[in-house]
Amino acid sequence: MVNEVRLSHEVELTVSFHDCDPMGVVWHGNYFRFFEVAREALLGKFNYGYREMKASGYVWPVVDTRVKYRVPLSYEQRIRVRASIEEFENRLRIAYVIFDAVSGRRTTTGYTIQVAVQEGEQALSFVSPAILLERLGVAR
């Protein structure tokens, strides 16, 4: 696994009313939306967001994901979501940690795994395309 600070990015969000269930706690499925916001910001940092992915001839579907709910999030809570690229050679594995922005307490962890699929042929690439490695500044 990769552990480079430059391959991480954090965003700060405030939990909205529409993110919560009737008990005022963030509905479990919305954590993936928080992950997505951080993932988009991280990939944008390398100029390889979803538009650039598509323009390069690849789509990157999420094929596996996991979330561990440690402490519930609630309405109007300020949170920091850190996304970090852990693997990039054969797939894109991004780890996430959600923190309470005020206390710094870790509330949630998880990951997503995406694979490169050639858009036209719908063919799975068993190694990450050169464009990803180029954008990440990684020599092949």
JSON list of C-alpha atoms in Angstrom, two decimals:
[
{"chain": "A", "resi": 1, "resn": "MET", "atom": "CA", "xyz": [0.00, 0.00, 0.00]},
{"chain": "A", "resi": 2, "resn": "VAL", "atom": "CA", "xyz": [1.08, 3.51, -0.76]},
{"chain": "A", "resi": 3, "resn": "ASN", "atom": "CA", "xyz": [1.51, 5.97, 2.08]},
{"chain": "A", "resi": 4, "resn": "GLU", "atom": "CA", "xyz": [2.37, 9.36, 0.60]},
{"chain": "A", "resi": 5, "resn": "VAL", "atom": "CA", "xyz": [0.94, 12.60, 1.93]},
{"chain": "A", "resi": 6, "resn": "ARG", "atom": "CA", "xyz": [0.65, 14.00, -1.60]},
{"chain": "A", "resi": 7, "resn": "LEU", "atom": "CA", "xyz": [-1.75, 11.16, -2.46]},
{"chain": "A", "resi": 8, "resn": "SER", "atom": "CA", "xyz": [-4.22, 12.38, 0.21]},
{"chain": "A", "resi": 9, "resn": "HIS", "atom": "CA", "xyz": [-6.69, 15.20, 0.34]},
{"chain": "A", "resi": 10, "resn": "GLU", "atom": "CA", "xyz": [-9.18, 16.46, 2.92]},
{"chain": "A", "resi": 11, "resn": "VAL", "atom": "CA", "xyz": [-12.47, 18.30, 2.55]},
{"chain": "A", "resi": 12, "resn": "GLU", "atom": "CA", "xyz": [-14.56, 19.86, 5.27]},
{"chain": "A", "resi": 13, "resn": "LEU", "atom": "CA", "xyz": [-18.34, 19.48, 5.15]},
{"chain": "A", "resi": 14, "resn": "THR", "atom": "CA", "xyz": [-21.31, 20.30, 7.33]},
{"chain": "A", "resi": 15, "resn": "VAL", "atom": "CA", "xyz": [-23.92, 17.58, 7.68]},
{"chain": "A", "resi": 16, "resn": "SER", "atom": "CA", "xyz": [-27.14, 18.77, 6.04]},
{"chain": "A", "resi": 17, "resn": "PHE", "atom": "CA", "xyz": [-30.69, 18.06, 7.17]},
{"chain": "A", "resi": 18, "resn": "HIS", "atom": "CA", "xyz": [-31.32, 15.93, 4.06]},
{"chain": "A", "resi": 19, "resn": "ASP", "atom": "CA", "xyz": [-28.40, 13.65, 5.05]},
{"chain": "A", "resi": 20, "resn": "CYS", "atom": "CA", "xyz": [-30.16, 12.55, 8.22]},
{"chain": "A", "resi": 21, "resn": "ASP", "atom": "CA", "xyz": [-32.82, 10.01, 9.11]},
{"chain": "A", "resi": 22, "resn": "PRO", "atom": "CA", "xyz": [-35.84, 10.93, 11.28]},
{"chain": "A", "resi": 23, "resn": "MET", "atom": "CA", "xyz": [-33.67, 10.48, 14.39]},
{"chain": "A", "resi": 24, "resn": "GLY", "atom": "CA", "xyz": [-31.28, 13.24, 13.27]},
{"chain": "A", "resi": 25, "resn": "VAL", "atom": "CA", "xyz": [-28.46, 10.78, 12.60]},
{"chain": "A", "resi": 26, "resn": "VAL", "atom": "CA", "xyz": [-26.78, 10.55, 9.20]},
{"chain": "A", "resi": 27, "resn": "TRP", "atom": "CA", "xyz": [-28.44, 7.79, 7.17]},
{"chain": "A", "resi": 28, "resn": "HIS", "atom": "CA", "xyz": [-25.87, 5.03, 6.54]},
{"chain": "A", "resi": 29, "resn": "GLY", "atom": "CA", "xyz": [-25.95, 5.33, 2.73]},
{"chain": "A", "resi": 30, "resn": "ASN", "atom": "CA", "xyz": [-24.97, 9.01, 2.79]},
{"chain": "A", "resi": 31, "resn": "TYR", "atom": "CA", "xyz": [-21.49, 8.19, 4.04]},
{"chain": "A", "resi": 32, "resn": "PHE", "atom": "CA", "xyz": [-20.72, 7.03, 0.51]},
{"chain": "A", "resi": 33, "resn": "ARG", "atom": "CA", "xyz": [-21.70, 10.47, -0.75]},
{"chain": "A", "resi": 34, "resn": "PHE", "atom": "CA", "xyz": [-19.24, 12.04, 1.71]},
{"chain": "A", "resi": 35, "resn": "PHE", "atom": "CA", "xyz": [-16.59, 9.64, 0.40]},
{"chain": "A", "resi": 36, "resn": "GLU", "atom": "CA", "xyz": [-17.45, 10.67, -3.16]},
{"chain": "A", "resi": 37, "resn": "VAL", "atom": "CA", "xyz": [-17.01, 14.37, -2.41]},
{"chain": "A", "resi": 38, "resn": "ALA", "atom": "CA", "xyz": [-13.54, 13.70, -0.98]},
{"chain": "A", "resi": 39, "resn": "ARG", "atom": "CA", "xyz": [-12.64, 11.32, -3.84]},
{"chain": "A", "resi": 40, "resn": "GLU", "atom": "CA", "xyz": [-13.60, 13.91, -6.47]},
{"chain": "A", "resi": 41, "resn": "ALA", "atom": "CA", "xyz": [-11.48, 16.54, -4.72]},
{"chain": "A", "resi": 42, "resn": "LEU", "atom": "CA", "xyz": [-8.53, 14.14, -4.47]},
{"chain": "A", "resi": 43, "resn": "LEU", "atom": "CA", "xyz": [-8.68, 13.12, -8.14]},
{"chain": "A", "resi": 44, "resn": "GLY", "atom": "CA", "xyz": [-9.18, 16.76, -9.17]},
{"chain": "A", "resi": 45, "resn": "LYS", "atom": "CA", "xyz": [-5.92, 17.57, -7.41]},
{"chain": "A", "resi": 46, "resn": "PHE", "atom": "CA", "xyz": [-4.23, 15.40, -10.08]},
{"chain": "A", "resi": 47, "resn": "ASN", "atom": "CA", "xyz": [-6.36, 16.71, -12.94]},
{"chain": "A", "resi": 48, "resn": "TYR", "atom": "CA", "xyz": [-7.90, 13.27, -13.38]},
{"chain": "A", "resi": 49, "resn": "GLY", "atom": "CA", "xyz": [-11.47, 13.76, -12.27]},
{"chain": "A", "resi": 50, "resn": "TYR", "atom": "CA", "xyz": [-14.39, 11.99, -13.90]},
{"chain": "A", "resi": 51, "resn": "ARG", "atom": "CA", "xyz": [-14.47, 14.25, -16.98]},
{"chain": "A", "resi": 52, "resn": "GLU", "atom": "CA", "xyz": [-10.76, 13.66, -17.57]},
{"chain": "A", "resi": 53, "resn": "MET", "atom": "CA", "xyz": [-11.19, 9.93, -17.00]},
{"chain": "A", "resi": 54, "resn": "LYS", "atom": "CA", "xyz": [-13.91, 9.76, -19.62]},
{"chain": "A", "resi": 55, "resn": "ALA", "atom": "CA", "xyz": [-11.93, 11.95, -22.02]},
{"chain": "A", "resi": 56, "resn": "SER", "atom": "CA", "xyz": [-8.99, 9.54, -21.65]},
{"chain": "A", "resi": 57, "resn": "GLY", "atom": "CA", "xyz": [-11.21, 6.67, -22.82]},
{"chain": "A", "resi": 58, "resn": "TYR", "atom": "CA", "xyz": [-11.77, 5.01, -19.46]},
{"chain": "A", "resi": 59, "resn": "VAL", "atom": "CA", "xyz": [-14.58, 4.76, -16.99]},
{"chain": "A", "resi": 60, "resn": "TRP", "atom": "CA", "xyz": [-13.79, 3.76, -13.42]},
{"chain": "A", "resi": 61, "resn": "PRO", "atom": "CA", "xyz": [-16.71, 1.94, -11.78]},
{"chain": "A", "resi": 62, "resn": "VAL", "atom": "CA", "xyz": [-16.65, 1.21, -8.08]},
{"chain": "A", "resi": 63, "resn": "VAL", "atom": "CA", "xyz": [-16.48, -2.58, -7.76]},
{"chain": "A", "resi": 64, "resn": "ASP", "atom": "CA", "xyz": [-16.02, -2.95, -4.01]},
{"chain": "A", "resi": 65, "resn": "THR", "atom": "CA", "xyz": [-16.58, -0.79, -0.98]},
{"chain": "A", "resi": 66, "resn": "ARG", "atom": "CA", "xyz": [-16.60, -0.94, 2.79]},
{"chain": "A", "resi": 67, "resn": "VAL", "atom": "CA", "xyz": [-17.53, 1.40, 5.59]},
{"chain": "A", "resi": 68, "resn": "LYS", "atom": "CA", "xyz": [-17.04, 1.07, 9.34]},
{"chain": "A", "resi": 69, "resn": "TYR", "atom": "CA", "xyz": [-19.36, 3.25, 11.40]},
{"chain": "A", "resi": 70, "resn": "ARG", "atom": "CA", "xyz": [-17.57, 4.02, 14.67]},
{"chain": "A", "resi": 71, "resn": "VAL", "atom": "CA", "xyz": [-19.42, 7.08, 15.98]},
{"chain": "A", "resi": 72, "resn": "PRO", "atom": "CA", "xyz": [-22.67, 8.41, 14.46]},
{"chain": "A", "resi": 73, "resn": "LEU", "atom": "CA", "xyz": [-22.71, 11.75, 12.67]},
{"chain": "A", "resi": 74, "resn": "SER", "atom": "CA", "xyz": [-25.57, 14.19, 13.21]},
{"chain": "A", "resi": 75, "resn": "TYR", "atom": "CA", "xyz": [-27.29, 17.22, 11.73]},
{"chain": "A", "resi": 76, "resn": "GLU", "atom": "CA", "xyz": [-25.10, 20.37, 11.43]},
{"chain": "A", "resi": 77, "resn": "GLN", "atom": "CA", "xyz": [-22.00, 18.52, 12.59]},
{"chain": "A", "resi": 78, "resn": "ARG", "atom": "CA", "xyz": [-18.82, 19.77, 10.90]},
{"chain": "A", "resi": 79, "resn": "ILE", "atom": "CA", "xyz": [-16.72, 16.93, 9.56]},
{"chain": "A", "resi": 80, "resn": "ARG", "atom": "CA", "xyz": [-13.42, 16.46, 7.72]},
{"chain": "A", "resi": 81, "resn": "VAL", "atom": "CA", "xyz": [-13.23, 13.68, 5.16]},
{"chain": "A", "resi": 82, "resn": "ARG", "atom": "CA", "xyz": [-9.76, 12.46, 4.18]},
{"chain": "A", "resi": 83, "resn": "ALA", "atom": "CA", "xyz": [-9.35, 10.43, 0.98]},
{"chain": "A", "resi": 84, "resn": "SER", "atom": "CA", "xyz": [-6.02, 8.69, 0.36]},
{"chain": "A", "resi": 85, "resn": "ILE", "atom": "CA", "xyz": [-4.89, 6.65, -2.62]},
{"chain": "A", "resi": 86, "resn": "GLU", "atom": "CA", "xyz": [-3.59, 3.33, -1.28]},
{"chain": "A", "resi": 87, "resn": "GLU", "atom": "CA", "xyz": [-3.22, 1.38, -4.54]},
{"chain": "A", "resi": 88, "resn": "PHE", "atom": "CA", "xyz": [-2.99, 2.51, -8.14]},
{"chain": "A", "resi": 89, "resn": "GLU", "atom": "CA", "xyz": [-1.09, -0.09, -10.18]},
{"chain": "A", "resi": 90, "resn": "ASN", "atom": "CA", "xyz": [-3.88, -2.56, -11.00]},
{"chain": "A", "resi": 91, "resn": "ARG", "atom": "CA", "xyz": [-6.85, -0.78, -9.49]},
{"chain": "A", "resi": 92, "resn": "LEU", "atom": "CA", "xyz": [-7.62, 2.40, -7.65]},
{"chain": "A", "resi": 93, "resn": "ARG", "atom": "CA", "xyz": [-8.12, 1.77, -3.94]},
{"chain": "A", "resi": 94, "resn": "ILE", "atom": "CA", "xyz": [-8.99, 4.87, -1.97]},
{"chain": "A", "resi": 95, "resn": "ALA", "atom": "CA", "xyz": [-9.21, 4.83, 1.83]},
{"chain": "A", "resi": 96, "resn": "TYR", "atom": "CA", "xyz": [-11.40, 7.28, 3.73]},
{"chain": "A", "resi": 97, "resn": "VAL", "atom": "CA", "xyz": [-11.42, 8.58, 7.27]},
{"chain": "A", "resi": 98, "resn": "ILE", "atom": "CA", "xyz": [-14.10, 10.91, 8.59]},
{"chain": "A", "resi": 99, "resn": "PHE", "atom": "CA", "xyz": [-13.25, 13.08, 11.59]},
{"chain": "A", "resi": 100, "resn": "ASP", "atom": "CA", "xyz": [-15.32, 15.42, 13.70]},
{"chain": "A", "resi": 101, "resn": "ALA", "atom": "CA", "xyz": [-13.92, 18.81, 12.63]},
{"chain": "A", "resi": 102, "resn": "VAL", "atom": "CA", "xyz": [-14.12, 20.28, 16.12]},
{"chain": "A", "resi": 103, "resn": "SER", "atom": "CA", "xyz": [-12.73, 17.49, 18.31]},
{"chain": "A", "resi": 104, "resn": "GLY", "atom": "CA", "xyz": [-10.65, 15.66, 15.69]},
{"chain": "A", "resi": 105, "resn": "ARG", "atom": "CA", "xyz": [-12.24, 12.39, 16.79]},
{"chain": "A", "resi": 106, "resn": "ARG", "atom": "CA", "xyz": [-12.28, 9.68, 14.12]},
{"chain": "A", "resi": 107, "resn": "THR", "atom": "CA", "xyz": [-15.88, 8.69, 13.42]},
{"chain": "A", "resi": 108, "resn": "THR", "atom": "CA", "xyz": [-15.84, 6.56, 10.28]},
{"chain": "A", "resi": 109, "resn": "THR", "atom": "CA", "xyz": [-13.43, 4.62, 8.07]},
{"chain": "A", "resi": 110, "resn": "GLY", "atom": "CA", "xyz": [-13.86, 2.92, 4.75]},
{"chain": "A", "resi": 111, "resn": "TYR", "atom": "CA", "xyz": [-12.57, 2.32, 1.26]},
{"chain": "A", "resi": 112, "resn": "THR", "atom": "CA", "xyz": [-13.63, 2.07, -2.35]},
{"chain": "A", "resi": 113, "resn": "ILE", "atom": "CA", "xyz": [-12.03, 0.06, -5.14]},
{"chain": "A", "resi": 114, "resn": "GLN", "atom": "CA", "xyz": [-12.38, 1.18, -8.74]},
{"chain": "A", "resi": 115, "resn": "VAL", "atom": "CA", "xyz": [-11.10, -0.50, -11.88]},
{"chain": "A", "resi": 116, "resn": "ALA", "atom": "CA", "xyz": [-10.32, 0.96, -15.28]},
{"chain": "A", "resi": 117, "resn": "VAL", "atom": "CA", "xyz": [-12.69, -0.11, -18.03]},
{"chain": "A", "resi": 118, "resn": "GLN", "atom": "CA", "xyz": [-12.07, 0.93, -21.64]},
{"chain": "A", "resi": 119, "resn": "GLU", "atom": "CA", "xyz": [-15.16, 2.89, -22.51]},
{"chain": "A", "resi": 120, "resn": "GLY", "atom": "CA", "xyz": [-15.74, 1.77, -26.10]},
{"chain": "A", "resi": 121, "resn": "GLU", "atom": "CA", "xyz": [-15.01, -1.93, -25.73]},
{"chain": "A", "resi": 122, "resn": "GLN", "atom": "CA", "xyz": [-16.20, -2.22, -22.11]},
{"chain": "A", "resi": 123, "resn": "ALA", "atom": "CA", "xyz": [-12.98, -4.18, -21.53]},
{"chain": "A", "resi": 124, "resn": "LEU", "atom": "CA", "xyz": [-11.52, -4.38, -18.06]},
{"chain": "A", "resi": 125, "resn": "SER", "atom": "CA", "xyz": [-7.90, -3.23, -17.84]},
{"chain": "A", "resi": 126, "resn": "PHE", "atom": "CA", "xyz": [-5.84, -5.47, -15.58]},
{"chain": "A", "resi": 127, "resn": "VAL", "atom": "CA", "xyz": [-3.28, -2.73, -15.08]},
{"chain": "A", "resi": 128, "resn": "SER", "atom": "CA", "xyz": [-4.01, 0.93, -14.56]},
{"chain": "A", "resi": 129, "resn": "PRO", "atom": "CA", "xyz": [-3.73, 2.98, -17.73]},
{"chain": "A", "resi": 130, "resn": "ALA", "atom": "CA", "xyz": [-0.62, 5.07, -18.30]},
{"chain": "A", "resi": 131, "resn": "ILE", "atom": "CA", "xyz": [-2.64, 8.29, -18.06]},
{"chain": "A", "resi": 132, "resn": "LEU", "atom": "CA", "xyz": [-3.43, 7.62, -14.38]},
{"chain": "A", "resi": 133, "resn": "LEU", "atom": "CA", "xyz": [0.21, 6.95, -13.53]},
{"chain": "A", "resi": 134, "resn": "GLU", "atom": "CA", "xyz": [1.25, 10.03, -15.48]},
{"chain": "A", "resi": 135, "resn": "ARG", "atom": "CA", "xyz": [-1.24, 12.25, -13.62]},
{"chain": "A", "resi": 136, "resn": "LEU", "atom": "CA", "xyz": [-0.14, 10.83, -10.27]},
{"chain": "A", "resi": 137, "resn": "GLY", "atom": "CA", "xyz": [3.48, 11.50, -11.20]},
{"chain": "A", "resi": 138, "resn": "VAL", "atom": "CA", "xyz": [4.43, 7.86, -10.81]},
{"chain": "A", "resi": 139, "resn": "ALA", "atom": "CA", "xyz": [7.02, 6.28, -13.08]},
{"chain": "A", "resi": 140, "resn": "ARG", "atom": "CA", "xyz": [6.01, 2.96, -14.59]}
]
